[in-house]
Structures are given as structure tokens and as C-alpha cells.
Amino acid sequence: MRGSLPTVILAGCGYGAIDALRALKGQARVIAINPYPYSVNSGMSTRLLSGRFSLELVRIPLLEHIQANGAQFLPGRVTHIQPEARTLTLESEAGIQTLAYDYLLVNVGRELRPIDGIQHAFTIRPAEQLVAAQTWIRQCWQRSAQGDRTPGLLTFVVAGGGCTGTELMGELYDLCREMSAETGIPLAQARLILIHRQAHLVEGFSEPFRRAVEREIRHLGVEIWAGCQVKAFGPEQVWLSDGTELIAQTRLWAGGFQVPSWLSTCGLPTGPTGALLVDKYLRVQGSEHILAVGDCADFVWGSRLLPKIGVYAVRQGPIAAQNLLRLIRGQPLIPYRPQATVFVCVTVGNRVAVAEKGRLVWRGYAATVLKNFFDWLYMRKLKPLRWQEFFY
Ligand SMILES: Cc1cc2nc3c(=O)[nH]c(=O)nc-3n(C[C@H](O)[C@H](O)[C@H](O)COP(=O)(O)OP(=O)(O)OC[C@H]3O[C@@H](n4cnc5c(N)ncnc54)[C@H](O)[C@@H]3O)c2cc1C
């Protein structure tokens, strides 16, 4: 019986994977591929830096869901798709394999933009790096309190002033404030520098939102170096493209994300960002067997390209899952319609966030609580949780 079931491969287990696992239970032979047996709620991950959230809390236990839904887990990375042959290439510790599918859901997200000397910076992904950064920053303060005069010991640089970099700076401020109190070193002796290539922080959002975020960051005493491009990192340096050298013992890279380049080499149609171009059913255009969701899909809605944020990916998951099932059953597909307005929120440390919904922009602790509430609502469906961990 099982042998007659179609094979569905989940290439990457982002926000759509668990919906697909649940919908396809008993209806298909499902293979889930992901580098790790867990995934991470990225929207919560910046708070690993201050220690407000733990790794355990931000992780989604993929393997448990895979096993509970009778699917097979293959650790590794998909590196190519051969649509004509309906196969894909998987690279893992076991080597390189070719796997055949009847239907494929691509949900690999985006990856951090590379930069020269990236090994000298802490990065937002993998999430473990932020925990390592927290330990390092605590040590910098402790060393300084013990009389260590290493240049740039209390200079902390975040490169990238999008939502991620801005959130990281808020967390960095909280951590530094805590360490200042612990060591007795005045916070004013530390330099917190946010370097941003564009003229404004969180470029791409509405002006009232941008202004509110920038005001909150300035209020912390952070130096904002707008219009400055980081060219490379060294073991204790940050180099800008205008030749400026900055000595900083702590460097965090949040310079944006890009669609994995291998996606554009598979002979599948791609959109303006290089992601797979999908139709209203989230099928890769011109393909009967491949769907894509989240950041690795370019979805054009009217005349605009849907932004690559989690609030869209989360809603695409159930539609893609239903459509996989409908493809298997030969039923008509259901279209995906993005929300007209979405809740966007940037935390600036643990007490303040700036939120936007439609034309409404507001700031304060209430925005933080609301963001945490939405994360709690989402995460509690995926694992047992203590709600107290989300509200502080
Ligand atoms: C720090 C940060 C904060 C954010 N905050 C917010 C927020 O507050 N609100 C919001 O709406 N959005 C936010 N976003 C954006 C949001 O996280 C993304 O839009 C969302 O994660 C995209 O979901 P996804 O399912 O496409 O991919 P992802 O969640 O990135 O998941 C992709 C999965 O595929 C795996 N994978 C990658 N490559 C391969 C491969 N080759 N083969 C197999 N598996 C692979 C990855 O390991 C991962 O498990 C934030 C992003 C970041 C980085």
C-alpha cells in the first residue's frame, strides 16, 4: 500500500514544512530535508544576544514533527533540482545523492550575504553565533574591569541597519547596560556603533516607522553611521569602502540576506530577487510538480513583489500544504491571497518596540508585548511552552 503512495519531498523545512507534514500524513511518502533536526524562529532570534531568549526557546523541534507525522528526515542540503527528471541533489555527510520526487515543496529561505572577513564577525545565522557573541561581550566588559586596555575592547559594532541589525543593536545596548552595572564601568565608556549603507535605518518601510525606529536607537546613545558601507572585517578591524578603519573587538554582521544562488541554476523561472517565481497557487510557474513558499519564492501581487518577511511565509504554508494534497488527489488548487496589511515590529531592546499595521505606527512596551504574544501563539502550536518565558 505504502509503495503506491506518491513521494513528496520537502526541500528545506522553513515555515511551510510543518503544515505540509500534517496535511500529507498518510497521503504520501514524505521526505523532509533540512541541515538540522530543528529550525529557528528567526523573528525571535535577535533576543539571543541579550540572553532574553534561550536557544531552546527559539528552536522549532522539526524532527519530532517529522516523526509524529510518519515522514522521513534526511539531514543535509539540497543543492540542485532537475525538474525534467523530477529529481534533486542532496549533499550531506553521507555524500551526494540523487532523490526522485513526485511533488516537491521548496522552502529553503534565504542566506546571509557574504562579506570579506566574515569569519571575524559574529553573524545572525546560525543562531548559536548570537549566544557566542553574548559570552564574548560579557568577557570584554570583565576584561576591561580587570584593567585590560586592548584597543576597541568596549567598541561594539553592528554592520547593517535593516530590521535585523537594528534589533541586534537594541539587544546589544541591553547587554552592555547590564554589564556596565555588573562591572561598575560607566556605560558612556563604551561605543555602540551601527553602520548602515543607506541613508536611513530600516529602509523600505514607511517614513513614520523609519523615523520612530531611528529615534529609539538614537535615544540609546548609539552612533549611527549612515551612508557608510562596510567592505570587510579583520581580526579586530572594520574597514569601510571609503578607506576608514575602525578598531572594534566586537563585530556583528547583519548585512542582509540573499536568495541561494543555486536556485537560479535549475532551469526554473526566477523573479526579480532570483527566487523561484510562483503563481497564485504557489506553484513554480510552468511547473505542475513544484511549489515554493517563503523567502525563496517571488510572489507578484498586482504590481508589487511580496516582501520577504515571515508573516507572509506563515500564511503561505497552509495553502501550499493543501495544494500539495490537492495535486495528489487531482483536485482544483486553492489560490493564496496575501493579507492586505501586516503587523511589522522592530524591537529596540527588551522594553520598547516600534510597530506598524497599515497606516498606524506606534512605539512602546505594548508593541513588544504584542510581538511576543504573536510569537507565543505561533510557537505554542509547535512545542510545549511556558508562556512566562515570552513576557517580561
Ligand atoms: C533576525 C531576523 C528577524 C526577523 N524578524 C522578523 C519579524 O519580526 N517578522 C517577520 O515577519 N519576519 C521576520 N524575519 C524574516 C523571517 O524570518 C523570514 O521571512 C522567514 O524566516 C522566511 O521563512 P522561510 O520559511 O522562507 O525560510 P526560513 O525560516 O529561513 O527556513 C528555511 C529552512 O531551510 C533550511 N535550508 C536552507 N538552505 C537549505 C538547503 N539548501 N537545503 C535544505 N534546507 C535548507 C534552513 O536551515 C531553514 O531551516 C526576520 C528574519 C531574521 C533573520
Coordinates of N, CA, C and O in Angstrom, one line a residue, residues 5-85:
L5 N 2.1 5.1 -2.7 CA 1.9 6.5 -2.4 C 2.9 7.3 -3.1 O 4.0 6.9 -3.3
P6 N 2.5 8.5 -3.5 CA 3.4 9.4 -4.2 C 4.5 9.9 -3.2 O 4.2 10.0 -2.0
T7 N 5.7 10.2 -3.8 CA 6.7 10.8 -2.9 C 6.7 12.3 -3.0 O 6.8 12.9 -4.0
V8 N 6.6 12.9 -1.8 CA 6.7 14.3 -1.7 C 8.0 14.7 -0.9 O 8.2 14.2 0.2
I9 N 8.8 15.5 -1.5 CA 10.0 16.0 -0.8 C 9.8 17.4 -0.3 O 9.4 18.3 -1.1
L10 N 10.1 17.6 0.9 CA 10.2 19.0 1.5 C 11.6 19.4 1.5 O 12.4 18.9 2.3
A11 N 12.0 20.3 0.5 CA 13.4 20.7 0.4 C 13.5 22.0 1.2 O 13.1 23.1 0.8
G12 N 14.1 21.8 2.4 CA 14.2 22.9 3.4 C 12.9 22.9 4.2 O 11.8 22.8 3.7
C13 N 13.1 23.0 5.5 CA 12.0 23.0 6.4 C 11.8 24.3 7.1 O 11.9 24.5 8.3
G14 N 11.4 25.3 6.3 CA 11.1 26.6 6.8 C 9.6 26.6 7.3 O 9.1 25.6 7.7
Y15 N 9.0 27.8 7.2 CA 7.7 27.9 7.8 C 6.6 27.0 7.2 O 5.6 26.8 7.9
G16 N 6.8 26.6 6.0 CA 5.7 25.8 5.4 C 5.8 24.3 5.7 O 4.8 23.5 5.4
A17 N 6.9 23.8 6.3 CA 7.1 22.4 6.4 C 6.2 21.7 7.3 O 5.6 20.6 6.9
I18 N 5.9 22.3 8.4 CA 5.1 21.5 9.4 C 3.6 21.4 8.9 O 2.9 20.4 9.1
D19 N 3.1 22.5 8.2 CA 1.8 22.4 7.6 C 1.7 21.2 6.6 O 0.8 20.5 6.6
A20 N 2.8 21.1 5.8 CA 2.8 20.1 4.8 C 2.9 18.7 5.4 O 2.2 17.8 5.0
L21 N 3.7 18.6 6.5 CA 3.8 17.3 7.2 C 2.5 16.8 7.7 O 2.1 15.7 7.6
R22 N 1.7 17.8 8.3 CA 0.4 17.5 8.9 C -0.6 17.1 7.8 O -1.3 16.1 7.9
A23 N -0.6 17.9 6.7 CA -1.6 17.7 5.7 C -1.4 16.4 5.0 O -2.3 15.7 4.5
L24 N -0.1 16.0 4.8 CA 0.2 14.8 4.0 C 0.3 13.5 4.7 O 0.6 12.5 4.1
K25 N 0.1 13.6 6.0 CA 0.2 12.4 6.8 C -0.7 11.3 6.3 O -1.9 11.5 6.1
G26 N -0.1 10.1 5.9 CA -0.9 9.0 5.4 C -1.3 9.2 4.0 O -1.8 8.3 3.4
Q27 N -1.0 10.3 3.4 CA -1.4 10.6 2.0 C -0.2 10.5 1.0 O -0.4 10.5 -0.2
A28 N 1.0 10.5 1.5 CA 2.1 10.5 0.7 C 3.3 9.9 1.5 O 3.3 9.9 2.7
R29 N 4.3 9.5 0.7 CA 5.6 9.2 1.4 C 6.4 10.5 1.4 O 6.8 11.0 0.4
V30 N 6.5 11.0 2.6 CA 7.1 12.4 2.7 C 8.6 12.3 3.2 O 8.9 11.6 4.2
I31 N 9.5 13.0 2.5 CA 10.9 13.1 2.9 C 11.1 14.5 3.2 O 10.9 15.4 2.4
A32 N 11.6 14.8 4.4 CA 11.9 16.2 4.8 C 13.4 16.4 4.9 O 14.1 15.6 5.6
I33 N 13.9 17.4 4.2 CA 15.4 17.6 4.1 C 15.6 19.0 4.8 O 15.0 20.0 4.4
N34 N 16.6 19.0 5.7 CA 17.0 20.2 6.4 C 18.4 20.0 6.9 O 18.7 18.9 7.3
P35 N 19.2 21.0 7.0 CA 20.5 20.8 7.6 C 20.5 20.3 9.0 O 21.4 19.6 9.4
Y36 N 19.5 20.7 9.8 CA 19.5 20.4 11.2 C 18.1 19.8 11.5 O 17.1 20.0 10.9
P37 N 18.1 19.0 12.7 CA 16.8 18.4 13.0 C 15.8 19.4 13.7 O 14.8 19.0 14.2
Y38 N 16.2 20.6 13.7 CA 15.3 21.7 14.2 C 15.4 22.9 13.3 O 16.3 23.0 12.4
S39 N 14.5 23.8 13.4 CA 14.6 25.1 12.7 C 14.5 26.2 13.7 O 14.3 25.9 14.9
V40 N 14.6 27.4 13.3 CA 14.7 28.5 14.3 C 13.7 29.6 13.9 O 13.5 29.9 12.7
N41 N 12.9 30.1 14.9 CA 12.0 31.2 14.6 C 12.9 32.5 14.6 O 13.3 33.0 15.6
S42 N 13.2 32.9 13.3 CA 14.2 34.0 13.2 C 13.7 35.3 13.9 O 14.5 36.1 14.4
G43 N 12.4 35.5 13.8 CA 11.8 36.7 14.4 C 12.2 36.8 15.9 O 12.1 37.9 16.5
M44 N 12.4 35.7 16.6 CA 12.8 35.7 18.0 C 14.3 35.7 18.2 O 14.7 35.9 19.4
S45 N 15.0 35.4 17.2 CA 16.4 35.1 17.4 C 17.3 36.2 17.8 O 18.3 36.0 18.5
T46 N 17.0 37.5 17.5 CA 17.9 38.6 17.9 C 18.0 38.7 19.4 O 19.0 39.1 19.9
R47 N 16.9 38.2 20.1 CA 17.0 38.3 21.5 C 17.8 37.3 22.2 O 17.9 37.2 23.5
L48 N 18.5 36.4 21.4 CA 19.5 35.5 22.0 C 20.7 36.4 22.4 O 21.5 36.0 23.3
L49 N 20.9 37.5 21.8 CA 22.1 38.3 22.1 C 22.1 38.8 23.5 O 23.1 38.8 24.2
S50 N 21.0 39.3 23.9 CA 20.9 39.8 25.3 C 20.7 38.7 26.3 O 20.8 38.9 27.5
G51 N 20.3 37.5 25.8 CA 20.1 36.4 26.7 C 18.6 36.4 27.2 O 18.2 35.6 28.0
R52 N 17.8 37.3 26.6 CA 16.4 37.3 27.0 C 15.7 36.0 26.6 O 14.9 35.5 27.3
F53 N 16.0 35.5 25.4 CA 15.5 34.2 24.9 C 16.7 33.2 24.9 O 17.8 33.6 24.6
S54 N 16.3 32.0 25.1 CA 17.3 30.9 25.0 C 17.3 30.2 23.7 O 16.2 30.3 23.0
L55 N 18.3 29.5 23.3 CA 18.3 28.7 22.1 C 17.2 27.7 22.1 O 16.5 27.6 21.1
E56 N 17.0 27.1 23.2 CA 15.9 26.1 23.4 C 14.5 26.8 23.0 O 13.7 26.1 22.3
L57 N 14.3 28.0 23.5 CA 13.0 28.6 23.2 C 12.8 29.0 21.8 O 11.7 28.9 21.3
V58 N 13.9 29.4 21.1 CA 13.6 29.9 19.7 C 13.6 28.7 18.7 O 13.3 28.9 17.5
R59 N 14.0 27.5 19.1 CA 14.1 26.4 18.2 C 12.7 25.7 18.0 O 12.0 25.6 19.0
I60 N 12.5 25.3 16.8 CA 11.3 24.5 16.5 C 11.7 23.1 16.3 O 12.6 22.8 15.5
P61 N 11.1 22.2 17.1 CA 11.6 20.8 17.1 C 11.1 20.0 15.8 O 10.1 19.2 15.9
L62 N 11.8 20.2 14.7 CA 11.3 19.7 13.5 C 11.2 18.1 13.5 O 10.2 17.6 13.1
L63 N 12.3 17.5 14.0 CA 12.4 16.1 14.0 C 11.2 15.4 14.6 O 10.6 14.5 14.1
E64 N 10.7 16.0 15.8 CA 9.6 15.5 16.5 C 8.3 15.5 15.5 O 7.5 14.6 15.5
H65 N 8.2 16.6 14.8 CA 7.0 16.7 13.9 C 7.1 15.8 12.7 O 6.2 15.2 12.3
I66 N 8.4 15.6 12.3 CA 8.6 14.7 11.1 C 8.2 13.3 11.5 O 7.5 12.6 10.8
Q67 N 8.7 12.9 12.7 CA 8.4 11.5 13.1 C 7.0 11.3 13.5 O 6.4 10.3 13.1
A68 N 6.4 12.4 14.1 CA 5.0 12.2 14.6 C 4.0 12.1 13.3 O 3.0 11.6 13.4
N69 N 4.5 12.6 12.2 CA 3.6 12.6 11.0 C 4.1 11.5 10.0 O 3.7 11.5 8.9
G70 N 4.9 10.6 10.5 CA 5.3 9.4 9.7 C 6.2 9.7 8.5 O 6.2 8.9 7.6
A71 N 6.9 10.8 8.6 CA 7.8 11.2 7.5 C 9.2 10.8 7.8 O 9.5 10.3 8.9
Q72 N 10.0 10.9 6.7 CA 11.5 10.5 6.9 C 12.3 11.8 6.9 O 12.1 12.7 6.1
F73 N 13.3 11.8 7.8 CA 14.1 13.0 7.9 C 15.5 12.7 7.2 O 16.1 11.7 7.6
L74 N 15.9 13.6 6.3 CA 17.3 13.4 5.8 C 18.0 14.7 6.1 O 17.7 15.8 5.5
P75 N 19.1 14.6 6.9 CA 19.8 15.8 7.2 C 20.7 16.2 6.0 O 21.3 15.3 5.4
G76 N 20.8 17.4 5.7 CA 21.7 17.8 4.6 C 21.1 19.0 3.9 O 20.1 19.6 4.3
R77 N 21.7 19.3 2.7 CA 21.3 20.5 1.9 C 21.0 20.1 0.5 O 21.7 19.4 -0.1
V78 N 19.9 20.6 0.0 CA 19.5 20.4 -1.4 C 20.4 21.4 -2.1 O 20.5 22.6 -1.8
T79 N 21.1 20.9 -3.2 CA 22.0 21.9 -3.9 C 21.6 22.0 -5.4 O 22.1 22.9 -6.1
H80 N 20.6 21.2 -5.8 CA 20.2 21.4 -7.2 C 18.8 20.7 -7.4 O 18.5 19.7 -6.7
I81 N 18.0 21.1 -8.3 CA 16.8 20.5 -8.7 C 16.9 20.2 -10.2 O 17.3 21.1 -11.0
Q82 N 16.5 19.0 -10.6 CA 16.4 18.6 -12.0 C 14.9 18.4 -12.4 O 14.4 17.3 -12.3
P83 N 14.2 19.5 -12.7 CA 12.8 19.4 -12.9 C 12.3 18.4 -13.9 O 11.3 17.8 -13.8
E84 N 13.1 18.3 -15.0 CA 12.7 17.4 -16.1 C 12.6 16.0 -15.6 O 11.7 15.2 -15.9
A85 N 13.7 15.6 -14.9 CA 13.8 14.2 -14.4 C 13.0 14.0 -13.1 O 12.9 12.9 -12.6

